[in-house]
Amino acid sequence: SGSQEDHVSMGWGAGRKLLQVLDNTSRVLAIELMCAAQGIEYRRPQLAAPRSRRICEVVRASVPSLAHDRPVGEDIDRLALAIERGDIDLALA
């Protein structure tokens, strides 16, 4: 090819896939944090570590405790948005 590199435009597709991976990751983290916060609440009156308590406060600011069986899809969306905004990072600072 005359010492010229081939041009293969795969960057666009990779970028789109990356956005989906990041979205899925924030949702998985939201589910994990919701489960962890619920588990910590079940262990009362024992207290979690201070940083864990701060994270639980952020989780509960976005998502109410699961007192009865209900769909949690909207809760996952709200908490995933909080994660993307960096609310968890601020709690750890």
PDB file of N, CA and C in Angstrom:
ATOM      1  N   SER A   1       0.812  -1.197   0.000  1.00  0.00           N
ATOM      2  CA  SER A   1       0.000   0.000   0.000  1.00  0.00           C
ATOM      3  C   SER A   1       0.857   1.262   0.000  1.00  0.00           C
ATOM      4  N   GLY A   2       2.041   1.179  -0.545  1.00  0.00           N
ATOM      5  CA  GLY A   2       2.877   2.363  -0.720  1.00  0.00           C
ATOM      6  C   GLY A   2       3.304   3.004   0.594  1.00  0.00           C
ATOM      7  N   SER A   3       3.644   2.181   1.589  1.00  0.00           N
ATOM      8  CA  SER A   3       4.081   2.678   2.899  1.00  0.00           C
ATOM      9  C   SER A   3       3.027   3.556   3.584  1.00  0.00           C
ATOM     10  N   GLN A   4       1.800   3.334   3.253  1.00  0.00           N
ATOM     11  CA  GLN A   4       0.704   4.088   3.870  1.00  0.00           C
ATOM     12  C   GLN A   4      -0.113   3.132   4.729  1.00  0.00           C
ATOM     13  N   GLU A   5      -0.488   3.608   5.908  1.00  0.00           N
ATOM     14  CA  GLU A   5      -1.287   2.770   6.791  1.00  0.00           C
ATOM     15  C   GLU A   5      -2.723   2.696   6.276  1.00  0.00           C
ATOM     16  N   ASP A   6      -3.299   1.533   6.473  1.00  0.00           N
ATOM     17  CA  ASP A   6      -4.712   1.376   6.133  1.00  0.00           C
ATOM     18  C   ASP A   6      -5.560   2.138   7.143  1.00  0.00           C
ATOM     19  N   HIS A   7      -6.650   2.661   6.668  1.00  0.00           N
ATOM     20  CA  HIS A   7      -7.573   3.382   7.544  1.00  0.00           C
ATOM     21  C   HIS A   7      -8.801   2.505   7.772  1.00  0.00           C
ATOM     22  N   VAL A   8      -8.964   2.091   9.007  1.00  0.00           N
ATOM     23  CA  VAL A   8     -10.130   1.293   9.373  1.00  0.00           C
ATOM     24  C   VAL A   8     -10.827   2.043  10.495  1.00  0.00           C
ATOM     25  N   SER A   9     -12.011   2.496  10.219  1.00  0.00           N
ATOM     26  CA  SER A   9     -12.723   3.312  11.200  1.00  0.00           C
ATOM     27  C   SER A   9     -13.511   2.425  12.155  1.00  0.00           C
ATOM     28  N   MET A  10     -12.846   1.962  13.201  1.00  0.00           N
ATOM     29  CA  MET A  10     -13.512   1.164  14.222  1.00  0.00           C
ATOM     30  C   MET A  10     -13.683   1.963  15.510  1.00  0.00           C
ATOM     31  N   GLY A  11     -13.129   3.166  15.543  1.00  0.00           N
ATOM     32  CA  GLY A  11     -13.199   3.987  16.749  1.00  0.00           C
ATOM     33  C   GLY A  11     -14.622   4.357  17.115  1.00  0.00           C
ATOM     34  N   TRP A  12     -15.437   4.673  16.146  1.00  0.00           N
ATOM     35  CA  TRP A  12     -16.820   5.068  16.413  1.00  0.00           C
ATOM     36  C   TRP A  12     -17.583   3.929  17.082  1.00  0.00           C
ATOM     37  N   GLY A  13     -17.455   2.744  16.547  1.00  0.00           N
ATOM     38  CA  GLY A  13     -18.143   1.592  17.124  1.00  0.00           C
ATOM     39  C   GLY A  13     -17.629   1.283  18.525  1.00  0.00           C
ATOM     40  N   ALA A  14     -16.328   1.414  18.729  1.00  0.00           N
ATOM     41  CA  ALA A  14     -15.748   1.166  20.044  1.00  0.00           C
ATOM     42  C   ALA A  14     -16.233   2.206  21.052  1.00  0.00           C
ATOM     43  N   GLY A  15     -16.347   3.449  20.606  1.00  0.00           N
ATOM     44  CA  GLY A  15     -16.848   4.505  21.481  1.00  0.00           C
ATOM     45  C   GLY A  15     -18.285   4.265  21.898  1.00  0.00           C
ATOM     46  N   ARG A  16     -19.100   3.835  20.955  1.00  0.00           N
ATOM     47  CA  ARG A  16     -20.507   3.517  21.277  1.00  0.00           C
ATOM     48  C   ARG A  16     -20.595   2.367  22.272  1.00  0.00           C
ATOM     49  N   LYS A  17     -19.773   1.363  22.051  1.00  0.00           N
ATOM     50  CA  LYS A  17     -19.771   0.220  22.959  1.00  0.00           C
ATOM     51  C   LYS A  17     -19.308   0.649  24.350  1.00  0.00           C
ATOM     52  N   LEU A  18     -18.311   1.536  24.421  1.00  0.00           N
ATOM     53  CA  LEU A  18     -17.826   2.025  25.702  1.00  0.00           C
ATOM     54  C   LEU A  18     -18.939   2.724  26.478  1.00  0.00           C
ATOM     55  N   LEU A  19     -19.743   3.529  25.806  1.00  0.00           N
ATOM     56  CA  LEU A  19     -20.858   4.203  26.483  1.00  0.00           C
ATOM     57  C   LEU A  19     -21.830   3.201  27.083  1.00  0.00           C
ATOM     58  N   GLN A  20     -22.112   2.127  26.369  1.00  0.00           N
ATOM     59  CA  GLN A  20     -23.004   1.094  26.885  1.00  0.00           C
ATOM     60  C   GLN A  20     -22.375   0.364  28.066  1.00  0.00           C
ATOM     61  N   VAL A  21     -21.081   0.101  27.991  1.00  0.00           N
ATOM     62  CA  VAL A  21     -20.382  -0.564  29.091  1.00  0.00           C
ATOM     63  C   VAL A  21     -20.422   0.306  30.345  1.00  0.00           C
ATOM     64  N   LEU A  22     -20.193   1.612  30.198  1.00  0.00           N
ATOM     65  CA  LEU A  22     -20.234   2.519  31.341  1.00  0.00           C
ATOM     66  C   LEU A  22     -21.632   2.589  31.942  1.00  0.00           C
ATOM     67  N   ASP A  23     -22.652   2.613  31.102  1.00  0.00           N
ATOM     68  CA  ASP A  23     -24.026   2.626  31.588  1.00  0.00           C
ATOM     69  C   ASP A  23     -24.339   1.347  32.359  1.00  0.00           C
ATOM     70  N   ASN A  24     -23.952   0.214  31.803  1.00  0.00           N
ATOM     71  CA  ASN A  24     -24.185  -1.066  32.485  1.00  0.00           C
ATOM     72  C   ASN A  24     -23.422  -1.138  33.808  1.00  0.00           C
ATOM     73  N   THR A  25     -22.204  -0.615  33.825  1.00  0.00           N
ATOM     74  CA  THR A  25     -21.394  -0.651  35.045  1.00  0.00           C
ATOM     75  C   THR A  25     -22.034   0.174  36.150  1.00  0.00           C
ATOM     76  N   SER A  26     -22.549   1.347  35.818  1.00  0.00           N
ATOM     77  CA  SER A  26     -23.193   2.171  36.848  1.00  0.00           C
ATOM     78  C   SER A  26     -24.452   1.488  37.369  1.00  0.00           C
ATOM     79  N   ARG A  27     -25.155   0.764  36.524  1.00  0.00           N
ATOM     80  CA  ARG A  27     -26.350   0.040  36.977  1.00  0.00           C
ATOM     81  C   ARG A  27     -25.987  -1.145  37.881  1.00  0.00           C
ATOM     82  N   VAL A  28     -24.943  -1.864  37.530  1.00  0.00           N
ATOM     83  CA  VAL A  28     -24.503  -2.982  38.372  1.00  0.00           C
ATOM     84  C   VAL A  28     -24.046  -2.459  39.733  1.00  0.00           C
ATOM     85  N   LEU A  29     -23.290  -1.369  39.732  1.00  0.00           N
ATOM     86  CA  LEU A  29     -22.857  -0.777  41.000  1.00  0.00           C
ATOM     87  C   LEU A  29     -24.050  -0.301  41.819  1.00  0.00           C
ATOM     88  N   ALA A  30     -25.063   0.252  41.150  1.00  0.00           N
ATOM     89  CA  ALA A  30     -26.264   0.693  41.863  1.00  0.00           C
ATOM     90  C   ALA A  30     -26.951  -0.483  42.548  1.00  0.00           C
ATOM     91  N   ILE A  31     -27.072  -1.577  41.846  1.00  0.00           N
ATOM     92  CA  ILE A  31     -27.700  -2.776  42.429  1.00  0.00           C
ATOM     93  C   ILE A  31     -26.890  -3.275  43.617  1.00  0.00           C
ATOM     94  N   GLU A  32     -25.573  -3.338  43.464  1.00  0.00           N
ATOM     95  CA  GLU A  32     -24.710  -3.801  44.550  1.00  0.00           C
ATOM     96  C   GLU A  32     -24.816  -2.891  45.771  1.00  0.00           C
ATOM     97  N   LEU A  33     -24.838  -1.575  45.547  1.00  0.00           N
ATOM     98  CA  LEU A  33     -24.933  -0.637  46.665  1.00  0.00           C
ATOM     99  C   LEU A  33     -26.292  -0.712  47.345  1.00  0.00           C
ATOM    100  N   MET A  34     -27.349  -0.902  46.567  1.00  0.00           N
ATOM    101  CA  MET A  34     -28.680  -1.049  47.162  1.00  0.00           C
ATOM    102  C   MET A  34     -28.730  -2.280  48.059  1.00  0.00           C
ATOM    103  N   CYS A  35     -28.179  -3.381  47.593  1.00  0.00           N
ATOM    104  CA  CYS A  35     -28.164  -4.617  48.383  1.00  0.00           C
ATOM    105  C   CYS A  35     -27.308  -4.445  49.636  1.00  0.00           C
ATOM    106  N   ALA A  36     -26.171  -3.788  49.491  1.00  0.00           N
ATOM    107  CA  ALA A  36     -25.288  -3.587  50.644  1.00  0.00           C
ATOM    108  C   ALA A  36     -25.950  -2.700  51.692  1.00  0.00           C
ATOM    109  N   ALA A  37     -26.592  -1.623  51.254  1.00  0.00           N
ATOM    110  CA  ALA A  37     -27.264  -0.728  52.205  1.00  0.00           C
ATOM    111  C   ALA A  37     -28.388  -1.457  52.929  1.00  0.00           C
ATOM    112  N   GLN A  38     -29.146  -2.257  52.184  1.00  0.00           N
ATOM    113  CA  GLN A  38     -30.230  -3.013  52.805  1.00  0.00           C
ATOM    114  C   GLN A  38     -29.674  -4.006  53.826  1.00  0.00           C
ATOM    115  N   GLY A  39     -28.586  -4.670  53.486  1.00  0.00           N
ATOM    116  CA  GLY A  39     -27.970  -5.631  54.401  1.00  0.00           C
ATOM    117  C   GLY A  39     -27.442  -4.965  55.657  1.00  0.00           C
ATOM    118  N   ILE A  40     -26.841  -3.800  55.499  1.00  0.00           N
ATOM    119  CA  ILE A  40     -26.337  -3.071  56.667  1.00  0.00           C
ATOM    120  C   ILE A  40     -27.491  -2.684  57.579  1.00  0.00           C
ATOM    121  N   GLU A  41     -28.614  -2.285  56.987  1.00  0.00           N
ATOM    122  CA  GLU A  41     -29.780  -1.919  57.800  1.00  0.00           C
ATOM    123  C   GLU A  41     -30.333  -3.128  58.560  1.00  0.00           C
ATOM    124  N   TYR A  42     -30.256  -4.297  57.985  1.00  0.00           N
ATOM    125  CA  TYR A  42     -30.740  -5.508  58.663  1.00  0.00           C
ATOM    126  C   TYR A  42     -29.885  -5.863  59.876  1.00  0.00           C
ATOM    127  N   ARG A  43     -28.655  -5.376  59.913  1.00  0.00           N
ATOM    128  CA  ARG A  43     -27.743  -5.722  61.008  1.00  0.00           C
ATOM    129  C   ARG A  43     -27.838  -4.756  62.184  1.00  0.00           C
ATOM    130  N   ARG A  44     -28.768  -3.820  62.142  1.00  0.00           N
ATOM    131  CA  ARG A  44     -28.937  -2.900  63.273  1.00  0.00           C
ATOM    132  C   ARG A  44     -29.248  -3.675  64.535  1.00  0.00           C
ATOM    133  N   PRO A  45     -28.780  -3.299  65.646  1.00  0.00           N
ATOM    134  CA  PRO A  45     -28.180  -2.030  66.043  1.00  0.00           C
ATOM    135  C   PRO A  45     -26.677  -1.935  65.799  1.00  0.00           C
ATOM    136  N   GLN A  46     -26.074  -2.947  65.202  1.00  0.00           N
ATOM    137  CA  GLN A  46     -24.644  -2.846  64.886  1.00  0.00           C
ATOM    138  C   GLN A  46     -24.443  -1.750  63.846  1.00  0.00           C
ATOM    139  N   LEU A  47     -23.324  -1.053  63.953  1.00  0.00           N
ATOM    140  CA  LEU A  47     -23.032   0.040  63.037  1.00  0.00           C
ATOM    141  C   LEU A  47     -21.961  -0.373  62.035  1.00  0.00           C
ATOM    142  N   ALA A  48     -22.087   0.150  60.843  1.00  0.00           N
ATOM    143  CA  ALA A  48     -21.063  -0.056  59.820  1.00  0.00           C
ATOM    144  C   ALA A  48     -19.928   0.940  60.063  1.00  0.00           C
ATOM    145  N   ALA A  49     -18.861   0.767  59.348  1.00  0.00           N
ATOM    146  CA  ALA A  49     -17.736   1.700  59.421  1.00  0.00           C
ATOM    147  C   ALA A  49     -18.200   3.091  58.965  1.00  0.00           C
ATOM    148  N   PRO A  50     -17.513   4.137  59.416  1.00  0.00           N
ATOM    149  CA  PRO A  50     -17.950   5.500  59.073  1.00  0.00           C
ATOM    150  C   PRO A  50     -18.091   5.763  57.577  1.00  0.00           C
ATOM    151  N   ARG A  51     -17.143   5.322  56.773  1.00  0.00           N
ATOM    152  CA  ARG A  51     -17.252   5.533  55.320  1.00  0.00           C
ATOM    153  C   ARG A  51     -18.432   4.759  54.735  1.00  0.00           C
ATOM    154  N   SER A  52     -18.650   3.569  55.221  1.00  0.00           N
ATOM    155  CA  SER A  52     -19.781   2.773  54.736  1.00  0.00           C
ATOM    156  C   SER A  52     -21.099   3.444  55.108  1.00  0.00           C
ATOM    157  N   ARG A  53     -21.147   4.035  56.293  1.00  0.00           N
ATOM    158  CA  ARG A  53     -22.366   4.750  56.704  1.00  0.00           C
ATOM    159  C   ARG A  53     -22.618   5.945  55.789  1.00  0.00           C
ATOM    160  N   ARG A  54     -21.554   6.660  55.424  1.00  0.00           N
ATOM    161  CA  ARG A  54     -21.722   7.809  54.521  1.00  0.00           C
ATOM    162  C   ARG A  54     -22.232   7.361  53.161  1.00  0.00           C
ATOM    163  N   ILE A  55     -21.726   6.243  52.667  1.00  0.00           N
ATOM    164  CA  ILE A  55     -22.210   5.721  51.388  1.00  0.00           C
ATOM    165  C   ILE A  55     -23.673   5.321  51.507  1.00  0.00           C
ATOM    166  N   CYS A  56     -24.038   4.688  52.623  1.00  0.00           N
ATOM    167  CA  CYS A  56     -25.443   4.315  52.844  1.00  0.00           C
ATOM    168  C   CYS A  56     -26.340   5.539  52.866  1.00  0.00           C
ATOM    169  N   GLU A  57     -25.858   6.638  53.418  1.00  0.00           N
ATOM    170  CA  GLU A  57     -26.637   7.876  53.427  1.00  0.00           C
ATOM    171  C   GLU A  57     -26.884   8.378  52.006  1.00  0.00           C
ATOM    172  N   VAL A  58     -25.867   8.283  51.164  1.00  0.00           N
ATOM    173  CA  VAL A  58     -26.033   8.694  49.764  1.00  0.00           C
ATOM    174  C   VAL A  58     -27.030   7.772  49.067  1.00  0.00           C
ATOM    175  N   VAL A  59     -26.911   6.475  49.328  1.00  0.00           N
ATOM    176  CA  VAL A  59     -27.847   5.518  48.718  1.00  0.00           C
ATOM    177  C   VAL A  59     -29.270   5.835  49.158  1.00  0.00           C
ATOM    178  N   ARG A  60     -29.469   6.056  50.441  1.00  0.00           N
ATOM    179  CA  ARG A  60     -30.812   6.319  50.957  1.00  0.00           C
ATOM    180  C   ARG A  60     -31.335   7.688  50.549  1.00  0.00           C
ATOM    181  N   ALA A  61     -30.475   8.604  50.185  1.00  0.00           N
ATOM    182  CA  ALA A  61     -30.927   9.894  49.660  1.00  0.00           C
ATOM    183  C   ALA A  61     -31.557   9.720  48.279  1.00  0.00           C
ATOM    184  N   SER A  62     -31.150   8.683  47.568  1.00  0.00           N
ATOM    185  CA  SER A  62     -31.685   8.416  46.227  1.00  0.00           C
ATOM    186  C   SER A  62     -32.755   7.340  46.218  1.00  0.00           C
ATOM    187  N   VAL A  63     -32.628   6.376  47.141  1.00  0.00           N
ATOM    188  CA  VAL A  63     -33.473   5.181  47.111  1.00  0.00           C
ATOM    189  C   VAL A  63     -34.001   4.896  48.521  1.00  0.00           C
ATOM    190  N   PRO A  64     -35.317   4.746  48.666  1.00  0.00           N
ATOM    191  CA  PRO A  64     -35.840   4.388  49.992  1.00  0.00           C
ATOM    192  C   PRO A  64     -35.529   2.929  50.330  1.00  0.00           C
ATOM    193  N   SER A  65     -35.559   2.644  51.615  1.00  0.00           N
ATOM    194  CA  SER A  65     -35.344   1.278  52.078  1.00  0.00           C
ATOM    195  C   SER A  65     -36.430   0.365  51.514  1.00  0.00           C
ATOM    196  N   LEU A  66     -36.079  -0.869  51.299  1.00  0.00           N
ATOM    197  CA  LEU A  66     -37.027  -1.833  50.744  1.00  0.00           C
ATOM    198  C   LEU A  66     -37.778  -2.488  51.906  1.00  0.00           C
ATOM    199  N   ALA A  67     -38.929  -1.912  52.229  1.00  0.00           N
ATOM    200  CA  ALA A  67     -39.728  -2.411  53.348  1.00  0.00           C
ATOM    201  C   ALA A  67     -40.701  -3.502  52.914  1.00  0.00           C
ATOM    202  N   HIS A  68     -41.055  -3.510  51.644  1.00  0.00           N
ATOM    203  CA  HIS A  68     -41.978  -4.514  51.101  1.00  0.00           C
ATOM    204  C   HIS A  68     -41.598  -4.780  49.649  1.00  0.00           C
ATOM    205  N   ASP A  69     -42.136  -5.837  49.110  1.00  0.00           N
ATOM    206  CA  ASP A  69     -41.817  -6.219  47.738  1.00  0.00           C
ATOM    207  C   ASP A  69     -42.366  -5.180  46.768  1.00  0.00           C
ATOM    208  N   ARG A  70     -41.504  -4.676  45.885  1.00  0.00           N
ATOM    209  CA  ARG A  70     -41.907  -3.684  44.894  1.00  0.00           C
ATOM    210  C   ARG A  70     -40.907  -3.692  43.751  1.00  0.00           C
ATOM    211  N   PRO A  71     -41.285  -3.174  42.600  1.00  0.00           N
ATOM    212  CA  PRO A  71     -40.324  -3.063  41.501  1.00  0.00           C
ATOM    213  C   PRO A  71     -39.224  -2.055  41.859  1.00  0.00           C
ATOM    214  N   VAL A  72     -38.007  -2.371  41.528  1.00  0.00           N
ATOM    215  CA  VAL A  72     -36.889  -1.495  41.900  1.00  0.00           C
ATOM    216  C   VAL A  72     -36.194  -0.882  40.680  1.00  0.00           C
ATOM    217  N   GLY A  73     -36.792  -0.994  39.522  1.00  0.00           N
ATOM    218  CA  GLY A  73     -36.176  -0.464  38.307  1.00  0.00           C
ATOM    219  C   GLY A  73     -35.909   1.031  38.381  1.00  0.00           C
ATOM    220  N   GLU A  74     -36.884   1.798  38.861  1.00  0.00           N
ATOM    221  CA  GLU A  74     -36.689   3.246  38.975  1.00  0.00           C
ATOM    222  C   GLU A  74     -35.646   3.577  40.036  1.00  0.00           C
ATOM    223  N   ASP A  75     -35.599   2.782  41.102  1.00  0.00           N
ATOM    224  CA  ASP A  75     -34.580   2.979  42.134  1.00  0.00           C
ATOM    225  C   ASP A  75     -33.184   2.781  41.554  1.00  0.00           C
ATOM    226  N   ILE A  76     -33.036   1.747  40.760  1.00  0.00           N
ATOM    227  CA  ILE A  76     -31.735   1.477  40.119  1.00  0.00           C
ATOM    228  C   ILE A  76     -31.351   2.645  39.223  1.00  0.00           C
ATOM    229  N   ASP A  77     -32.313   3.161  38.448  1.00  0.00           N
ATOM    230  CA  ASP A  77     -32.030   4.291  37.560  1.00  0.00           C
ATOM    231  C   ASP A  77     -31.579   5.521  38.348  1.00  0.00           C
ATOM    232  N   ARG A  78     -32.281   5.839  39.454  1.00  0.00           N
ATOM    233  CA  ARG A  78     -31.929   7.010  40.260  1.00  0.00           C
ATOM    234  C   ARG A  78     -30.549   6.868  40.882  1.00  0.00           C
ATOM    235  N   LEU A  79     -30.260   5.688  41.410  1.00  0.00           N
ATOM    236  CA  LEU A  79     -28.963   5.484  42.045  1.00  0.00           C
ATOM    237  C   LEU A  79     -27.840   5.447  41.006  1.00  0.00           C
ATOM    238  N   ALA A  80     -28.094   4.868  39.848  1.00  0.00           N
ATOM    239  CA  ALA A  80     -27.083   4.863  38.782  1.00  0.00           C
ATOM    240  C   ALA A  80     -26.760   6.295  38.364  1.00  0.00           C
ATOM    241  N   LEU A  81     -27.769   7.152  38.292  1.00  0.00           N
ATOM    242  CA  LEU A  81     -27.549   8.557  37.961  1.00  0.00           C
ATOM    243  C   LEU A  81     -26.712   9.239  39.044  1.00  0.00           C
ATOM    244  N   ALA A  82     -26.997   8.939  40.311  1.00  0.00           N
ATOM    245  CA  ALA A  82     -26.207   9.500  41.410  1.00  0.00           C
ATOM    246  C   ALA A  82     -24.748   9.049  41.325  1.00  0.00           C
ATOM    247  N   ILE A  83     -24.550   7.803  40.945  1.00  0.00           N
ATOM    248  CA  ILE A  83     -23.181   7.290  40.779  1.00  0.00           C
ATOM    249  C   ILE A  83     -22.483   8.034  39.647  1.00  0.00           C
ATOM    250  N   GLU A  84     -23.179   8.215  38.540  1.00  0.00           N
ATOM    251  CA  GLU A  84     -22.594   8.917  37.391  1.00  0.00           C
ATOM    252  C   GLU A  84     -22.284  10.374  37.724  1.00  0.00           C
ATOM    253  N   ARG A  85     -23.093  10.999  38.588  1.00  0.00           N
ATOM    254  CA  ARG A  85     -22.849  12.386  39.003  1.00  0.00           C
ATOM    255  C   ARG A  85     -21.652  12.489  39.940  1.00  0.00           C
ATOM    256  N   GLY A  86     -21.263  11.367  40.553  1.00  0.00           N
ATOM    257  CA  GLY A  86     -20.131  11.370  41.467  1.00  0.00           C
ATOM    258  C   GLY A  86     -20.520  11.530  42.923  1.00  0.00           C
ATOM    259  N   ASP A  87     -21.793  11.307  43.250  1.00  0.00           N
ATOM    260  CA  ASP A  87     -22.232  11.459  44.640  1.00  0.00           C
ATOM    261  C   ASP A  87     -21.511  10.495  45.582  1.00  0.00           C
ATOM    262  N   ILE A  88     -21.235   9.297  45.129  1.00  0.00           N
ATOM    263  CA  ILE A  88     -20.520   8.331  45.964  1.00  0.00           C
ATOM    264  C   ILE A  88     -19.092   8.800  46.197  1.00  0.00           C
ATOM    265  N   ASP A  89     -18.465   9.334  45.160  1.00  0.00           N
ATOM    266  CA  ASP A  89     -17.105   9.836  45.305  1.00  0.00           C
ATOM    267  C   ASP A  89     -17.040  10.961  46.344  1.00  0.00           C
ATOM    268  N   LEU A  90     -18.052  11.833  46.344  1.00  0.00           N
ATOM    269  CA  LEU A  90     -18.082  12.928  47.301  1.00  0.00           C
ATOM    270  C   LEU A  90     -18.231  12.409  48.729  1.00  0.00           C
ATOM    271  N   ALA A  91     -18.973  11.320  48.893  1.00  0.00           N
ATOM    272  CA  ALA A  91     -19.161  10.738  50.230  1.00  0.00           C
ATOM    273  C   ALA A  91     -17.849  10.153  50.759  1.00  0.00           C
ATOM    274  N   LEU A  92     -16.992   9.724  49.877  1.00  0.00           N
ATOM    275  CA  LEU A  92     -15.726   9.120  50.282  1.00  0.00           C
ATOM    276  C   LEU A  92     -14.616  10.135  50.485  1.00  0.00           C
ATOM    277  N   ALA A  93     -14.842  11.351  50.027  1.00  0.00           N
ATOM    278  CA  ALA A  93     -13.791  12.392  50.119  1.00  0.00           C
ATOM    279  C   ALA A  93     -13.595  12.885  51.530  1.00  0.00           C
TER     280      ALA A  93
END
